């Protein structure tokens, strides 16, 4: 079953202090807001500026204003996310982000070392990842989609919103009057994930109203078997 933002955060119990990966988009803004409400003075934010689009400065500026309002420490990492031969833009950006996060492991936020990092992917993202894996003929490991928790380079990573629908996250923000930035590349259908989001997801929602639950459950079952 999908959860509300409140239910997801109530069940989220990472080792503290926690850093939230903050892009400035709806999902990461909601995650930061919710985590700060639950753990005041135990949460910081990390913004990775990929420098790949004109809106990069807008995203960074929004993150700075948000963190100033929440009184949250913000660490900005500028990375080179240009893709290598044979590498997708999405994978290049993801690898650059992890390199940035790993470099922050020994850093200090307010004098306390970070123990966990939270990333804001949600239920729609999980289904998109599963469909993307199917479109590429992925093996059994790929059909597990995204894990809710894993460890890398001495840090614990979490995706606490994996059972929350993207639409519910935006509703949660609207109810609180919290602003976010729209990524202009999300509507660019040259990227496979964006075509899945724009064309397949609405069709699945019409044909199978519970698909966010059932598809994610299949991925979770596969992950447990892996």
CSV table of C-alpha atoms in Angstrom, one decimal:
chain,number,residue,atom,x,y,z
A,1,UNK,CA,0.0,0.0,0.0
A,2,UNK,CA,1.2,3.5,-0.7
A,3,UNK,CA,1.8,5.7,2.3
A,4,UNK,CA,1.3,9.4,3.1
A,5,UNK,CA,4.4,11.6,3.7
A,6,UNK,CA,3.7,11.5,7.4
A,7,UNK,CA,3.5,7.7,7.5
A,8,UNK,CA,6.7,7.3,5.6
A,9,UNK,CA,8.7,9.7,7.8
A,10,UNK,CA,7.2,8.2,11.0
A,11,UNK,CA,8.6,4.8,9.9
A,12,UNK,CA,12.0,6.3,8.9
A,13,UNK,CA,14.6,5.9,11.6
A,14,UNK,CA,18.1,6.5,10.2
A,15,UNK,CA,21.3,6.9,12.3
A,16,UNK,CA,21.7,10.6,13.0
A,17,UNK,CA,22.9,13.2,12.0
A,18,UNK,CA,21.2,13.0,8.6
A,19,UNK,CA,21.9,14.8,5.4
A,20,UNK,CA,19.1,15.1,2.8
A,21,UNK,CA,20.1,15.2,-0.9
A,22,UNK,CA,18.4,18.4,-2.0
A,23,UNK,CA,17.9,19.2,-5.7
A,24,UNK,CA,15.3,22.0,-5.1
A,25,UNK,CA,12.6,19.9,-6.8
A,26,UNK,CA,9.3,19.0,-5.1
A,27,UNK,CA,10.3,15.6,-3.8
A,28,UNK,CA,13.6,16.6,-2.1
A,29,UNK,CA,12.1,19.8,-0.8
A,30,UNK,CA,9.3,17.8,0.9
A,31,UNK,CA,11.8,15.3,2.3
A,32,UNK,CA,13.9,18.0,3.8
A,33,UNK,CA,10.9,19.8,5.3
A,34,UNK,CA,9.6,16.5,6.8
A,35,UNK,CA,12.9,15.5,8.2
A,36,UNK,CA,13.6,18.9,9.8
A,37,UNK,CA,10.2,18.7,11.4
A,38,UNK,CA,11.0,15.3,12.9
A,39,UNK,CA,14.7,15.9,13.8
A,40,UNK,CA,15.3,19.6,14.5
A,41,UNK,CA,19.0,20.5,14.5
A,42,UNK,CA,19.9,17.0,13.4
A,43,UNK,CA,19.4,17.5,9.6
A,44,UNK,CA,21.6,19.2,7.0
A,45,UNK,CA,21.2,19.4,3.2
A,46,UNK,CA,23.6,18.5,0.3
A,47,UNK,CA,23.0,20.1,-3.1
A,48,UNK,CA,24.9,18.7,-6.1
A,49,UNK,CA,25.2,21.2,-8.9
A,50,UNK,CA,25.8,19.3,-12.1
A,51,UNK,CA,26.1,22.4,-14.2
A,52,UNK,CA,24.4,20.7,-17.1
A,53,UNK,CA,21.6,23.2,-17.7
A,54,UNK,CA,20.8,26.9,-17.5
A,55,UNK,CA,18.5,26.3,-14.6
A,56,UNK,CA,21.3,24.9,-12.4
A,57,UNK,CA,21.8,28.3,-10.8
A,58,UNK,CA,18.1,28.7,-10.2
A,59,UNK,CA,18.0,25.3,-8.4
A,60,UNK,CA,21.0,26.2,-6.2
A,61,UNK,CA,19.6,29.6,-5.3
A,62,UNK,CA,16.3,28.0,-4.3
A,63,UNK,CA,18.1,25.5,-2.1
A,64,UNK,CA,20.1,28.2,-0.4
A,65,UNK,CA,16.9,30.2,0.4
A,66,UNK,CA,15.0,27.1,1.6
A,67,UNK,CA,17.9,26.1,3.9
A,68,UNK,CA,18.2,29.6,5.2
A,69,UNK,CA,14.4,29.6,6.1
A,70,UNK,CA,14.7,26.2,7.8
A,71,UNK,CA,17.9,27.1,9.5
A,72,UNK,CA,19.5,24.1,8.0
A,73,UNK,CA,23.3,23.8,7.1
A,74,UNK,CA,23.7,23.5,3.3
A,75,UNK,CA,26.8,22.0,1.5
A,76,UNK,CA,27.0,22.7,-2.2
A,77,UNK,CA,29.1,20.4,-4.4
A,78,UNK,CA,29.9,21.3,-8.0
A,79,UNK,CA,30.6,18.3,-10.1
A,80,UNK,CA,31.5,17.3,-13.7
A,81,UNK,CA,28.5,15.2,-14.8
A,82,UNK,CA,29.5,15.1,-18.5
A,83,UNK,CA,28.9,11.6,-19.9
A,84,UNK,CA,31.6,9.2,-21.1
A,85,UNK,CA,31.3,7.2,-24.4
A,86,UNK,CA,28.5,4.6,-24.0
A,87,UNK,CA,27.2,6.2,-20.8
A,88,UNK,CA,23.7,7.6,-20.5
A,89,UNK,CA,23.3,11.2,-19.2
A,90,UNK,CA,21.3,9.8,-16.3
A,91,UNK,CA,24.0,7.4,-15.2
A,92,UNK,CA,26.7,10.0,-15.6
A,93,UNK,CA,24.8,12.4,-13.3
A,94,UNK,CA,24.1,9.6,-10.8
A,95,UNK,CA,27.8,8.6,-10.6
A,96,UNK,CA,28.8,12.2,-10.2
A,97,UNK,CA,26.3,12.6,-7.3
A,98,UNK,CA,27.7,9.5,-5.5
A,99,UNK,CA,31.2,10.8,-5.9
A,100,UNK,CA,30.1,14.0,-4.3
A,101,UNK,CA,28.4,12.3,-1.5
A,102,UNK,CA,31.3,10.0,-0.8
A,103,UNK,CA,33.7,13.0,-0.7
A,104,UNK,CA,31.5,14.4,2.0
A,105,UNK,CA,31.7,11.4,4.3
A,106,UNK,CA,34.5,12.9,6.5
A,107,UNK,CA,33.1,16.4,6.3
A,108,UNK,CA,31.5,18.1,9.3
A,109,UNK,CA,28.1,19.8,9.5
A,110,UNK,CA,27.7,21.9,12.6
A,111,UNK,CA,30.6,20.0,14.2
A,112,UNK,CA,29.0,16.6,13.8
A,113,UNK,CA,29.9,13.9,11.2
A,114,UNK,CA,27.1,12.8,8.9
A,115,UNK,CA,26.0,9.2,9.3
A,116,UNK,CA,23.1,8.9,6.8
A,117,UNK,CA,22.0,10.4,3.6
A,118,UNK,CA,18.3,10.4,2.5
A,119,UNK,CA,17.3,10.6,-1.2
A,120,UNK,CA,13.8,11.5,-2.3
A,121,UNK,CA,12.8,9.0,-4.9
A,122,UNK,CA,9.1,8.0,-4.5
A,123,UNK,CA,6.7,5.3,-5.7
A,124,UNK,CA,6.3,6.7,-9.2
A,125,UNK,CA,10.1,6.7,-9.6
A,126,UNK,CA,10.3,3.1,-8.4
A,127,UNK,CA,7.8,2.0,-11.1
A,128,UNK,CA,9.6,4.1,-13.8
A,129,UNK,CA,12.9,2.4,-12.8
A,130,UNK,CA,11.3,-1.0,-13.1
A,131,UNK,CA,9.8,-0.2,-16.5
A,132,UNK,CA,13.2,1.2,-17.6
A,133,UNK,CA,14.9,-2.0,-16.6
A,134,UNK,CA,12.3,-4.1,-18.5
A,135,UNK,CA,12.8,-1.9,-21.6
A,136,UNK,CA,16.5,-2.7,-21.5
A,137,UNK,CA,16.1,-6.4,-21.0
A,138,UNK,CA,17.5,-6.3,-17.5
A,139,UNK,CA,18.3,-9.4,-15.5
A,140,UNK,CA,16.8,-10.4,-12.2
A,141,UNK,CA,19.0,-7.9,-10.2
A,142,UNK,CA,17.7,-5.0,-12.4
A,143,UNK,CA,14.1,-6.1,-11.8
A,144,UNK,CA,14.6,-5.4,-8.1
A,145,UNK,CA,14.5,-1.7,-9.0
A,146,UNK,CA,15.7,0.7,-6.3
A,147,UNK,CA,16.5,-0.4,-2.7
A,148,UNK,CA,15.1,1.5,0.2
A,149,UNK,CA,18.4,1.2,2.2
A,150,UNK,CA,22.0,0.4,1.2
A,151,UNK,CA,25.5,1.3,2.3
A,152,UNK,CA,28.3,2.8,0.3
A,153,UNK,CA,31.7,4.3,1.2
A,154,UNK,CA,30.9,4.3,4.9
A,155,UNK,CA,27.5,6.0,4.7
A,156,UNK,CA,24.0,4.6,5.1
A,157,UNK,CA,21.7,5.7,2.2
A,158,UNK,CA,17.9,5.7,2.5
A,159,UNK,CA,14.9,6.3,0.2
A,160,UNK,CA,12.2,6.9,2.8
A,161,UNK,CA,9.5,8.0,0.3
A,162,UNK,CA,9.5,4.9,-2.0
A,163,UNK,CA,6.0,4.1,-0.9
A,164,UNK,CA,4.6,7.6,-1.4
A,165,UNK,CA,3.0,8.7,-4.6
A,166,UNK,CA,4.5,11.7,-6.4
A,167,UNK,CA,1.1,13.4,-6.6
A,168,UNK,CA,0.7,13.0,-2.8
A,169,UNK,CA,4.1,14.7,-2.2
A,170,UNK,CA,3.0,17.7,-4.2
A,171,UNK,CA,-0.3,17.9,-2.4
A,172,UNK,CA,1.6,17.8,0.9
A,173,UNK,CA,3.7,20.7,-0.2
A,174,UNK,CA,0.7,22.7,-1.5
A,175,UNK,CA,-1.1,22.3,1.8
A,176,UNK,CA,1.9,23.9,3.5
A,177,UNK,CA,2.5,26.6,0.9
A,178,UNK,CA,6.0,25.3,0.3
A,179,UNK,CA,7.6,26.3,-3.1
A,180,UNK,CA,9.9,24.2,-5.2
A,181,UNK,CA,11.6,24.4,-8.6
A,182,UNK,CA,10.4,22.5,-11.7
A,183,UNK,CA,13.2,20.8,-13.6
A,184,UNK,CA,12.7,21.8,-17.3
A,185,UNK,CA,14.4,18.6,-18.5
A,186,UNK,CA,11.6,16.5,-17.0
A,187,UNK,CA,9.5,17.2,-20.1
A,188,UNK,CA,12.2,16.3,-22.6
A,189,UNK,CA,11.1,13.1,-24.2
A,190,UNK,CA,14.5,12.3,-25.8
A,191,UNK,CA,15.2,10.7,-22.4
A,192,UNK,CA,13.6,7.2,-22.0
A,193,UNK,CA,12.6,7.8,-18.4
A,194,UNK,CA,10.7,10.9,-19.4
A,195,UNK,CA,8.9,9.1,-22.2
A,196,UNK,CA,7.9,6.4,-19.7
A,197,UNK,CA,6.6,9.2,-17.3
A,198,UNK,CA,4.7,11.1,-20.0
A,199,UNK,CA,3.2,8.2,-22.0
A,200,UNK,CA,3.2,4.9,-20.1
A,201,UNK,CA,2.5,6.1,-16.5
A,202,UNK,CA,-0.9,7.8,-17.4
A,203,UNK,CA,-1.9,4.7,-19.4
A,204,UNK,CA,-1.1,2.4,-16.5
A,205,UNK,CA,-2.9,4.6,-14.0
A,206,UNK,CA,-6.0,4.4,-16.2
A,207,UNK,CA,-5.8,0.6,-16.9
A,208,UNK,CA,-4.5,-0.5,-13.4
A,209,UNK,CA,-5.4,2.1,-10.7
A,210,UNK,CA,-3.4,0.2,-8.1
A,211,UNK,CA,-0.3,-0.2,-10.2
A,212,UNK,CA,2.0,1.9,-8.0
A,213,UNK,CA,1.3,-0.7,-5.2
A,214,UNK,CA,1.5,-3.8,-7.3
A,215,UNK,CA,4.5,-3.0,-9.5
A,216,UNK,CA,6.5,-1.8,-6.5
A,217,UNK,CA,5.5,-5.0,-4.6
A,218,UNK,CA,6.8,-7.1,-7.4
A,219,UNK,CA,10.1,-5.3,-7.3
A,220,UNK,CA,10.3,-5.7,-3.5
A,221,UNK,CA,9.6,-9.4,-3.8
A,222,UNK,CA,12.4,-9.7,-6.3
A,223,UNK,CA,14.8,-7.8,-4.1
A,224,UNK,CA,14.0,-10.1,-1.2
A,225,UNK,CA,14.9,-13.1,-3.3
A,226,UNK,CA,18.1,-11.6,-4.7
